Backbone as JSON, one array per atom type, in Angstrom:
{
  "sequence": "MTSLNETILELTAPSIPYARPNFPGSQYNLVPITDLNPMEVRIPQWPDSDKAAPMILTISIGRDQQPSEDVATYTLYGPLDFRNFPFKGVIPTQYLALEGVYQVGYDVKIEGSTQTSLSNQFTIDRTAPNKNLPGESPIFPLSVINDGVTSQYLQDHNDEVIVEIPVYTDQREGDLISFYFGSFNDGPVLRTTVSDSISRTPIHLSGETIRNKGNGDQFTYYILDDRADNQGPHSKSKSIVVALS",
  "N": [[175.43, 83.27, -58.14], [172.52, 84.59, -58.85], [171.88, 87.73, -60.43], [169.8, 91.0, -60.46], [169.51, 91.6, -62.74], [169.87, 90.04, -64.77], [169.76, 88.17, -67.54], [166.95, 84.85, -67.39], [167.11, 81.85, -68.13], [165.93, 78.57, -69.49], [167.28, 75.82, -69.09], [167.92, 72.94, -71.56], [167.58, 69.51, -68.95], [170.87, 67.8, -68.29], [172.15, 65.02, -68.74], [172.96, 61.89, -67.25], [175.04, 59.29, -68.31], [176.09, 57.09, -67.52], [174.13, 56.07, -66.1], [171.99, 52.44, -65.49], [169.58, 51.18, -66.73], [166.18, 52.43, -66.5], [163.25, 51.19, -64.37], [160.36, 50.29, -63.6], [159.65, 50.8, -59.97], [162.4, 50.07, -60.04], [165.74, 51.9, -58.25], [165.6, 55.0, -59.41], [167.61, 56.48, -62.19], [170.31, 54.84, -61.08], [173.3, 55.01, -60.67], [176.43, 52.69, -61.39], [178.62, 51.97, -58.66], [181.82, 52.33, -59.72], [181.51, 54.05, -61.12], [181.25, 55.87, -60.36], [183.78, 57.5, -59.8], [185.7, 59.89, -61.17], [181.63, 61.16, -61.97], [180.11, 61.22, -64.51], [178.75, 63.44, -66.45], [176.58, 65.03, -69.25], [175.99, 67.0, -71.11], [174.04, 69.24, -73.27], [173.91, 71.14, -76.18], [173.7, 74.85, -75.77], [171.1, 77.34, -75.84], [173.13, 80.34, -78.09], [175.5, 79.55, -78.12], [177.56, 79.7, -79.77], [178.47, 82.04, -79.78], [181.3, 84.62, -79.91], [182.32, 84.82, -76.97], [183.39, 84.41, -73.32], [182.03, 81.99, -71.93], [180.91, 81.12, -68.71], [180.33, 77.85, -66.52], [179.06, 76.1, -64.78], [177.84, 73.18, -62.89], [175.97, 72.03, -60.32], [174.62, 70.19, -57.67], [172.79, 68.6, -55.9], [171.56, 66.75, -52.48], [168.82, 64.17, -51.02], [166.42, 66.25, -51.59], [168.27, 68.23, -50.5], [169.74, 72.01, -50.22], [171.7, 72.92, -53.49], [175.13, 72.74, -53.62], [177.83, 74.43, -55.61], [179.36, 72.38, -57.81], [181.42, 72.11, -59.93], [183.61, 74.3, -61.87], [183.75, 75.61, -65.76], [185.75, 77.23, -67.85], [184.48, 78.78, -71.01], [185.22, 78.83, -74.29], [183.88, 81.35, -77.06], [183.04, 81.07, -80.62], [180.99, 78.21, -79.76], [179.48, 75.11, -81.66], [177.88, 72.38, -82.53], [180.08, 70.72, -82.52], [181.39, 70.02, -80.09], [179.37, 69.18, -78.36], [177.79, 66.93, -76.64], [178.72, 68.14, -73.8], [181.29, 66.96, -72.08], [180.78, 67.02, -69.12], [181.61, 66.83, -64.73], [181.64, 65.02, -61.95], [183.22, 65.51, -58.93], [184.52, 63.27, -57.54], [184.63, 63.37, -54.37], [182.26, 64.71, -54.0], [180.25, 62.86, -53.95], [180.25, 60.42, -51.91], [178.05, 59.71, -50.22], [175.34, 58.16, -50.01], [172.32, 58.22, -52.11], [169.55, 59.87, -52.99], [169.94, 62.18, -55.77], [170.38, 65.46, -57.42], [171.31, 66.7, -60.14], [172.51, 70.35, -61.98], [172.85, 72.57, -64.06], [174.59, 76.03, -64.94], [174.39, 78.43, -67.2], [176.69, 81.36, -67.78], [176.77, 84.16, -69.9], [178.48, 86.72, -71.45], [177.22, 88.28, -69.61], [174.35, 86.99, -68.6], [172.86, 85.11, -67.28], [171.91, 81.96, -67.96], [169.89, 78.68, -66.97], [169.4, 75.0, -66.38], [167.01, 72.96, -66.4], [167.29, 70.11, -63.61], [168.19, 67.02, -63.43], [168.22, 63.67, -62.18], [170.15, 61.21, -60.37], [170.63, 58.02, -58.18], [172.34, 57.13, -55.95], [174.06, 54.44, -54.37], [175.22, 52.62, -52.06], [174.98, 49.9, -50.4], [175.49, 46.47, -50.48], [173.02, 44.0, -51.5], [170.79, 42.53, -48.6], [172.09, 44.15, -47.38], [174.69, 43.94, -46.5], [175.25, 41.28, -45.84], [175.4, 38.28, -44.7], [173.11, 35.99, -47.27], [170.32, 33.53, -45.89], [171.07, 30.13, -45.9], [170.76, 28.17, -49.43], [167.59, 26.99, -50.06], [167.18, 23.29, -50.75], [164.71, 21.23, -52.24], [163.0, 18.21, -49.79], [163.14, 15.8, -50.53], [165.98, 15.45, -51.46], [167.01, 17.45, -49.54], [166.92, 14.74, -47.71], [167.55, 12.17, -49.29], [169.62, 12.56, -50.12], [170.81, 13.66, -53.83], [169.71, 11.19, -56.14], [170.48, 9.53, -59.03], [167.9, 8.38, -59.7], [166.01, 10.42, -58.12], [166.8, 12.06, -59.83], [165.67, 11.49, -62.41], [162.81, 11.77, -62.06], [162.56, 14.22, -62.14], [162.71, 15.98, -64.48], [165.65, 15.84, -65.19], [167.09, 17.89, -63.39], [166.96, 19.6, -60.47], [165.66, 22.31, -58.56], [166.66, 24.56, -56.8], [166.18, 27.34, -54.29], [166.53, 30.33, -53.72], [166.35, 32.18, -50.74], [164.13, 35.06, -50.08], [165.39, 38.26, -48.93], [166.45, 41.23, -47.32], [165.96, 44.03, -48.78], [165.91, 42.93, -51.07], [165.93, 42.87, -55.38], [164.29, 43.68, -58.3], [166.68, 42.39, -60.62], [168.73, 42.35, -59.3], [171.74, 40.16, -59.08], [172.21, 36.57, -58.9], [174.96, 34.16, -57.96], [175.37, 31.49, -57.9], [177.18, 28.7, -56.6], [178.57, 25.1, -56.5], [179.96, 22.79, -55.8], [182.77, 22.6, -54.53], [184.19, 24.53, -52.02], [186.22, 26.03, -53.39], [184.9, 26.5, -55.78], [183.83, 27.95, -59.14], [181.36, 29.9, -59.47], [178.23, 28.03, -60.81], [176.53, 28.46, -62.04], [174.18, 32.12, -63.41], [171.82, 34.28, -62.19], [169.09, 36.67, -62.66], [167.41, 38.61, -60.12], [164.09, 38.28, -60.05], [161.43, 39.89, -58.88], [160.75, 41.54, -56.01], [159.8, 40.41, -54.25], [159.45, 37.41, -53.97], [161.2, 34.38, -53.75], [164.14, 33.14, -55.66], [164.45, 31.12, -58.28], [166.72, 28.39, -59.03], [168.02, 26.63, -61.57], [169.18, 23.75, -60.87], [171.41, 21.83, -63.04], [171.03, 18.76, -64.33], [172.99, 17.8, -65.49], [175.26, 19.69, -64.63], [175.34, 18.54, -61.74], [176.16, 15.83, -62.15], [178.97, 16.22, -63.52], [180.02, 17.09, -61.26], [180.4, 14.98, -59.4], [179.8, 12.26, -56.84], [179.39, 12.24, -53.43], [179.51, 14.44, -50.85], [178.65, 17.66, -51.26], [179.12, 21.2, -51.15], [176.6, 23.66, -51.4], [176.28, 27.43, -51.88], [175.55, 30.89, -52.49], [176.63, 34.14, -53.87], [175.33, 37.51, -54.11], [174.4, 40.71, -55.71], [174.08, 43.29, -56.23], [172.68, 46.19, -58.93], [174.06, 48.11, -58.85], [176.31, 47.37, -58.78], [177.61, 46.7, -55.91], [178.51, 43.52, -54.14], [178.1, 41.37, -52.18], [178.99, 39.33, -48.83], [179.38, 36.18, -49.03], [177.0, 33.12, -49.0], [175.24, 31.81, -46.06], [176.66, 28.26, -45.9], [175.22, 24.94, -47.64], [175.21, 21.34, -47.62], [174.82, 18.99, -49.62], [174.29, 15.52, -50.15], [176.03, 13.89, -53.0], [174.54, 11.32, -54.77], [174.6, 9.5, -57.08], [175.5, 6.53, -57.85]],
  "CA": [[174.17, 83.74, -57.62], [171.63, 85.02, -60.42], [171.56, 89.28, -59.88], [168.14, 91.27, -60.71], [169.0, 92.76, -64.16], [170.53, 89.43, -65.63], [168.42, 87.42, -68.71], [166.91, 83.83, -67.16], [165.9, 81.05, -69.61], [165.45, 77.9, -69.19], [168.0, 74.74, -70.46], [167.83, 71.29, -70.93], [168.81, 68.98, -67.98], [172.14, 67.19, -68.27], [172.03, 63.01, -68.76], [174.06, 60.4, -66.85], [175.43, 58.44, -69.85], [176.59, 56.24, -66.96], [173.65, 55.04, -64.97], [171.0, 51.76, -65.22], [168.44, 51.74, -66.88], [164.51, 52.12, -65.86], [162.37, 49.83, -65.18], [158.96, 50.31, -62.62], [160.26, 49.55, -59.6], [164.06, 50.94, -59.98], [165.81, 53.49, -58.09], [166.02, 55.48, -60.84], [168.93, 56.66, -62.77], [171.39, 54.11, -60.23], [175.11, 54.65, -61.3], [177.75, 51.94, -60.94], [179.59, 52.61, -58.19], [182.54, 52.04, -60.6], [181.15, 55.16, -62.45], [181.51, 57.26, -59.58], [185.15, 57.75, -59.57], [184.43, 60.57, -60.98], [181.17, 60.81, -62.14], [180.45, 62.05, -65.76], [177.34, 64.24, -66.92], [176.29, 65.33, -70.49], [175.14, 68.93, -71.08], [174.03, 69.64, -74.13], [173.87, 72.82, -76.66], [172.6, 75.92, -75.35], [171.44, 79.22, -77.09], [173.97, 81.65, -77.62], [177.19, 78.8, -78.19], [177.71, 80.56, -81.25], [178.28, 83.62, -79.59], [182.57, 84.81, -79.48], [182.43, 85.16, -75.74], [183.52, 83.88, -72.61], [180.79, 81.04, -71.2], [181.52, 80.06, -67.5], [179.75, 76.58, -66.74], [179.36, 76.09, -63.29], [176.86, 72.5, -62.49], [175.82, 72.25, -59.17], [174.13, 69.19, -57.17], [172.21, 68.31, -54.14], [171.46, 65.49, -52.47], [167.52, 64.48, -51.12], [166.31, 67.59, -50.94], [168.3, 69.83, -49.54], [170.29, 72.37, -51.5], [172.21, 72.49, -53.92], [176.12, 73.35, -54.61], [178.31, 74.01, -57.55], [180.85, 70.98, -57.88], [182.62, 72.12, -60.96], [183.31, 75.19, -63.3], [184.63, 75.31, -66.78], [185.11, 78.19, -68.16], [185.2, 78.37, -72.54], [185.39, 79.98, -75.14], [182.97, 80.74, -78.08], [182.36, 80.54, -80.28], [180.98, 76.51, -79.99], [179.09, 74.44, -82.11], [177.49, 70.72, -82.65], [180.54, 69.48, -82.13], [181.84, 70.57, -78.97], [178.58, 68.91, -77.77], [177.11, 67.28, -75.72], [179.91, 68.22, -73.5], [180.66, 65.98, -70.73], [181.43, 67.34, -67.81], [182.79, 65.28, -64.26], [180.99, 65.92, -60.13], [184.43, 64.86, -58.94], [184.2, 62.39, -56.65], [184.4, 63.71, -52.9], [181.25, 64.89, -53.49], [179.55, 61.68, -54.13], [180.68, 59.54, -50.69], [176.65, 59.51, -49.38], [173.66, 56.87, -50.75], [171.03, 58.76, -51.93], [169.0, 60.85, -54.17], [170.16, 63.15, -55.86], [169.86, 66.56, -57.93], [172.04, 67.5, -61.14], [171.3, 70.7, -62.75], [174.02, 73.18, -64.2], [174.09, 77.61, -65.32], [175.91, 78.86, -68.57], [177.15, 83.21, -68.2], [177.82, 84.62, -71.6], [178.09, 88.48, -71.05], [176.47, 89.01, -68.11], [173.51, 86.98, -69.23], [172.4, 83.92, -66.65], [170.64, 80.84, -68.51], [169.63, 77.6, -65.98], [168.06, 74.66, -66.74], [165.94, 71.68, -65.25], [167.7, 69.51, -63.15], [168.23, 65.05, -63.18], [168.59, 62.78, -60.91], [170.67, 60.02, -60.39], [170.86, 57.41, -57.63], [174.09, 55.95, -55.34], [173.57, 53.29, -53.14], [176.95, 51.79, -51.8], [175.28, 49.19, -49.83], [175.41, 45.07, -51.02], [172.13, 43.47, -51.13], [171.04, 41.84, -47.64], [172.49, 44.88, -45.57], [175.99, 43.17, -46.54], [175.38, 40.35, -44.42], [175.47, 36.72, -45.22], [172.27, 34.99, -46.49], [170.45, 32.64, -45.24], [171.65, 29.09, -46.88], [170.21, 28.01, -50.04], [166.46, 25.95, -49.91], [166.46, 22.13, -51.3], [163.75, 19.6, -51.94], [162.87, 17.93, -48.59], [163.84, 14.46, -50.73], [167.32, 16.04, -51.79], [167.95, 16.58, -48.02], [167.18, 13.52, -46.83], [168.2, 11.41, -49.22], [170.42, 13.31, -51.8], [170.09, 13.86, -55.37], [169.88, 10.01, -57.15], [169.89, 9.15, -60.69], [166.04, 8.29, -60.06], [165.42, 11.23, -58.48], [166.99, 12.97, -61.44], [164.98, 11.26, -63.77], [162.21, 12.26, -62.35], [162.3, 15.62, -61.73], [163.67, 16.23, -65.37], [167.06, 16.01, -65.17], [167.9, 19.36, -62.82], [167.46, 20.05, -58.93], [165.57, 23.89, -58.17], [167.08, 25.15, -54.98], [165.45, 28.46, -54.15], [167.32, 31.02, -52.93], [165.61, 33.02, -50.37], [163.94, 36.46, -50.13], [166.54, 38.49, -48.51], [166.43, 42.33, -46.69], [166.17, 44.81, -50.25], [165.91, 42.53, -52.59], [165.35, 44.22, -55.76], [164.95, 43.3, -59.17], [167.68, 42.96, -61.66], [169.89, 41.58, -58.62], [172.69, 39.21, -59.75], [172.63, 35.78, -57.41], [175.55, 33.59, -58.98], [175.51, 30.4, -57.21], [177.69, 27.96, -56.23], [178.03, 23.95, -56.21], [181.34, 21.95, -55.17], [183.72, 22.97, -53.21], [184.33, 26.05, -52.04], [187.77, 26.21, -54.23], [185.22, 26.39, -57.55], [183.39, 29.43, -59.5], [179.66, 29.94, -59.94], [178.19, 27.09, -61.73], [175.27, 29.88, -62.73], [173.98, 32.75, -62.42], [170.73, 34.49, -62.29], [168.95, 37.33, -62.71], [165.93, 38.04, -59.41], [163.06, 38.54, -60.91], [160.5, 40.87, -57.93], [161.3, 41.78, -54.54], [159.03, 39.58, -52.54], [159.76, 36.01, -54.22], [162.23, 34.04, -53.99], [164.1, 33.29, -56.35], [164.82, 29.17, -57.87], [167.92, 28.11, -59.48], [167.62, 25.51, -62.19], [170.44, 23.14, -61.13], [171.04, 20.85, -64.25], [171.86, 17.11, -63.92], [174.85, 17.63, -66.17], [176.01, 20.09, -63.53], [175.29, 17.28, -60.91], [176.73, 14.51, -62.74], [180.14, 16.81, -63.69], [181.27, 17.18, -60.13], [180.57, 13.53, -58.92], [179.29, 11.13, -55.8], [179.63, 13.19, -52.61], [179.66, 15.99, -50.43], [178.84, 19.31, -52.11], [179.11, 22.46, -50.4], [176.45, 25.13, -51.94], [175.91, 28.6, -51.24], [175.53, 31.75, -53.22], [177.11, 35.84, -53.38], [173.91, 39.13, -54.05], [175.48, 41.11, -56.46], [173.21, 44.87, -57.07], [172.8, 47.0, -60.25], [175.25, 49.31, -58.65], [177.91, 46.85, -58.94], [177.67, 45.99, -55.14], [178.28, 42.4, -53.97], [178.16, 40.68, -50.75], [179.28, 38.06, -48.31], [179.03, 33.99, -49.4], [175.78, 32.66, -47.9], [175.31, 31.03, -45.56], [176.25, 27.39, -46.8], [174.67, 23.39, -47.81], [175.63, 20.52, -47.78], [174.84, 18.1, -49.84], [174.68, 14.64, -51.16], [174.99, 13.53, -53.74], [174.71, 9.58, -55.04], [174.32, 8.58, -58.36], [175.31, 4.94, -58.35]],
  "C": [[173.81, 85.03, -59.16], [171.46, 86.77, -60.53], [169.83, 89.95, -60.79], [168.08, 91.63, -62.48], [169.29, 90.8, -65.18], [168.57, 88.17, -66.35], [168.68, 86.3, -68.29], [166.8, 82.77, -68.21], [167.02, 79.89, -68.51], [166.18, 76.2, -70.16], [167.42, 73.63, -70.34], [168.69, 70.79, -70.05], [170.03, 68.0, -68.65], [171.82, 65.82, -67.93], [173.18, 62.5, -68.25], [173.65, 58.93, -67.76], [175.59, 57.2, -69.11], [174.99, 54.95, -66.51], [172.61, 54.12, -65.69], [170.49, 52.29, -66.1], [167.46, 51.36, -66.03], [163.84, 51.52, -66.01], [161.18, 50.56, -63.66], [159.98, 49.34, -61.26], [161.88, 50.09, -59.41], [164.44, 51.94, -59.29], [166.52, 54.35, -59.54], [167.72, 56.86, -60.87], [170.33, 56.66, -61.84], [172.63, 53.66, -61.41], [175.63, 53.39, -60.7], [178.28, 52.6, -60.18], [181.19, 52.48, -59.08], [182.05, 53.21, -61.41], [182.0, 56.52, -61.98], [183.75, 57.76, -58.89], [186.33, 58.62, -61.0], [183.67, 60.27, -61.41], [180.81, 61.94, -63.43], [178.64, 62.54, -66.1], [177.49, 64.74, -68.38], [175.43, 66.75, -70.78], [175.19, 69.1, -72.23], [173.85, 70.51, -74.67], [173.15, 73.29, -75.95], [173.22, 76.9, -76.06], [172.62, 79.61, -76.23], [175.19, 81.11, -77.49], [177.71, 79.28, -79.46], [177.93, 81.41, -81.15], [180.42, 83.72, -79.72], [182.69, 85.3, -78.03], [182.3, 84.23, -75.49], [182.36, 83.06, -72.22], [181.74, 80.75, -69.88], [180.32, 79.06, -67.73], [180.55, 76.18, -65.67], [177.71, 75.07, -63.34], [177.52, 72.04, -61.09], [174.48, 70.45, -58.3], [174.26, 69.24, -55.55], [171.03, 67.13, -54.52], [169.48, 65.07, -51.0], [167.03, 65.34, -50.37], [166.89, 68.78, -50.6], [169.61, 70.29, -50.78], [171.09, 72.73, -52.31], [173.7, 73.5, -53.71], [176.55, 72.99, -55.37], [179.99, 73.2, -56.79], [181.91, 71.29, -58.66], [182.15, 73.18, -61.55], [184.61, 75.12, -63.88], [184.35, 76.52, -67.58], [185.72, 77.98, -69.66], [185.24, 78.79, -73.45], [184.74, 79.82, -76.47], [183.58, 81.06, -79.22], [181.58, 78.8, -80.42], [179.83, 76.12, -81.1], [179.03, 73.36, -82.16], [178.75, 69.81, -82.14], [181.84, 69.02, -81.35], [180.19, 69.84, -77.89], [178.05, 67.71, -77.82], [178.47, 66.89, -74.72], [180.27, 67.49, -72.38], [181.74, 66.61, -69.56], [181.81, 66.54, -66.5], [182.27, 65.62, -62.67], [182.06, 64.5, -59.53], [184.25, 64.61, -57.36], [183.85, 62.04, -54.27], [183.08, 64.07, -52.45], [179.61, 63.74, -53.58], [179.78, 60.28, -53.33], [178.49, 58.62, -50.44], [175.99, 59.33, -50.1], [172.54, 58.08, -51.11], [170.71, 59.36, -53.33], [169.42, 61.98, -54.5], [169.73, 64.07, -56.92], [170.62, 66.71, -58.73], [171.54, 68.55, -61.64], [172.94, 71.64, -63.06], [173.58, 75.16, -64.7], [175.0, 77.42, -66.13], [175.12, 80.65, -68.05], [177.62, 83.16, -69.44], [177.26, 85.9, -71.22], [177.47, 88.31, -70.46], [174.01, 88.73, -67.95], [173.39, 85.42, -68.41], [171.74, 82.51, -67.24], [171.17, 79.06, -67.94], [168.99, 76.33, -66.09], [168.02, 73.63, -65.92], [167.34, 71.11, -64.39], [167.24, 67.39, -63.6], [168.27, 65.12, -61.84], [168.86, 61.62, -60.54], [170.15, 59.72, -58.66], [172.05, 56.98, -57.23], [173.59, 55.23, -54.61], [174.98, 52.23, -53.08], [176.69, 50.86, -50.79], [174.71, 47.48, -50.64], [173.89, 45.57, -50.17], [172.5, 42.25, -49.46], [171.71, 43.42, -45.97], [174.03, 44.27, -45.47], [176.39, 42.23, -45.55], [175.0, 39.74, -45.24], [174.18, 36.12, -45.61], [172.18, 33.77, -46.05], [170.58, 31.73, -46.12], [170.38, 28.78, -48.17], [168.9, 26.75, -49.71], [166.46, 24.41, -51.1], [164.83, 20.86, -50.82], [163.98, 19.1, -50.68], [163.49, 16.72, -48.51], [164.96, 14.63, -50.97], [167.55, 16.19, -50.67], [168.11, 15.6, -47.32], [167.23, 12.09, -47.21], [169.34, 11.33, -50.41], [170.01, 13.31, -52.97], [170.67, 12.3, -56.07], [169.49, 10.36, -58.16], [168.23, 9.22, -60.24], [165.37, 9.43, -59.74], [165.67, 12.98, -59.93], [165.67, 13.03, -63.17], [163.24, 11.0, -63.33], [161.56, 13.6, -62.08], [163.18, 16.36, -63.05], [164.61, 16.78, -65.5], [167.47, 17.34, -64.51], [166.65, 18.85, -61.0], [167.13, 21.53, -58.62], [165.65, 23.4, -57.19], [166.31, 26.45, -55.5], [166.35, 29.16, -53.22], [165.83, 31.9, -52.13], [165.07, 34.07, -49.91], [164.75, 37.1, -48.74], [166.24, 40.33, -48.02], [166.69, 43.14, -48.53], [166.47, 44.18, -50.79], [164.9, 43.51, -53.65], [165.64, 43.32, -57.21], [166.23, 43.41, -59.9], [168.99, 42.89, -60.91], [170.19, 40.83, -58.51], [172.51, 38.04, -58.32], [174.06, 34.78, -58.45], [175.64, 32.29, -57.57], [176.66, 29.49, -57.85], [177.8, 26.64, -55.82], [179.14, 23.53, -55.97], [181.46, 22.06, -54.16], [183.82, 24.32, -52.88], [185.28, 27.26, -53.0], [186.7, 27.08, -55.85], [184.44, 27.68, -57.71], [182.07, 28.65, -59.34], [179.04, 28.36, -60.97], [177.23, 28.08, -62.62], [175.23, 31.25, -62.05], [173.04, 32.91, -63.25], [170.34, 35.76, -61.63], [167.2, 37.79, -60.64], [165.05, 38.68, -60.08], [162.03, 39.81, -60.02], [161.4, 40.79, -56.54], [160.35, 41.44, -53.49], [159.08, 38.17, -52.88], [161.27, 35.38, -54.01], [162.67, 33.76, -54.8], [164.75, 31.67, -57.26], [165.76, 29.7, -59.44], [167.42, 26.79, -60.14], [169.13, 24.81, -61.89], [170.49, 22.62, -62.22], [171.74, 19.74, -63.39], [172.81, 17.13, -64.26], [175.57, 18.44, -65.67], [176.33, 19.07, -62.24], [176.6, 16.37, -61.44], [178.8, 15.34, -62.82], [181.12, 16.98, -62.35], [180.82, 15.68, -58.93], [179.85, 13.3, -57.89], [180.17, 11.62, -54.75], [179.09, 13.81, -52.21], [179.19, 17.01, -51.44], [178.44, 20.26, -51.52], [177.89, 23.33, -52.18], [176.17, 26.55, -51.52], [175.84, 29.91, -52.61], [176.0, 33.42, -53.21], [175.46, 36.79, -54.48], [175.42, 39.88, -55.15], [173.83, 41.76, -56.78], [173.56, 45.34, -57.73], [173.97, 47.84, -59.98], [176.25, 48.98, -58.46], [178.24, 46.54, -57.25], [177.67, 45.05, -54.68], [178.74, 42.45, -52.39], [178.74, 39.68, -50.58], [178.82, 37.07, -48.46], [177.84, 33.93, -48.22], [175.63, 32.03, -47.11], [175.17, 29.54, -46.3], [175.56, 26.39, -47.1], [175.06, 22.58, -47.91], [174.56, 19.42, -48.19], [174.97, 17.01, -50.95], [174.72, 13.6, -52.02], [175.47, 11.99, -54.33], [173.48, 9.28, -55.99], [174.38, 7.8, -58.97], [175.35, 4.48, -56.72]]
}
C-alpha cells in the first residue's frame, strides 16, 4: 500500500518479451503456453535507480479487470545503471493457470517514495482450436470423391488437388493447419496458416506428393495448432482413391 506522504511517480509499463506479434483482430500480447512456466516480464530503468539505497520492486497482476495482486517481490541494492536493465522479473506459474486477459504492472519503493508503473496487458489461451474437438473431415472436389485422383484430373487442374479445411469454432488468423495424406503413420505432407476467421482454408495438394504416395486408398486428415501452441486432436478423416494408371 502507498501512504499519503509518499511521492507517486508513473513509470513505463513492463514489456512481455515472448508475446506473439499483434495484428488487427489478434489476441493482444498472446503468450505461448510454453513460456508460462514461469512467465518473464522486463522492466525498464526507473528514475533514481542510481541511488545508493535499497529498492523494493513488486510485480502485480490482475485478470479480466479483477483487482491486482502482488506476485513477485525483489530487493535490489543500488546504485544500479543501464547494465542492470531491462530487469528480468518472473510471474510464477501458479498465478497463470486461468485463461483470460491479464494486466501487469509494478512499483518501486526507494527511501519511502513509491514509483508506480503504467500497466501492460497479455493474454493466456489454454484451449486448442475448435474447442479441442476433432474438426470436420477435409473437403475434396466432387469429381475426386466420385472418381478418385486420376492423371487426367491432375493434367486438367494444374497438377494439384485443392482441398478445403472447413471453418471451425474459434477459428483465428494465424492458426496452423498440418495436413496429412497417406497412411495414419505418415507425417504431415504440408503445413499452412489460416488467413482469416470466416473462410475455409485451401490446401494445395501437389501432384508430386500424390504420385509419391502411389495408387490406392489414401487417408487424409489435419491437426490444428493455435498461436499459443495449443494443439488439437486429429480431425475426422477422409479416404480418397488415387488411380493414376
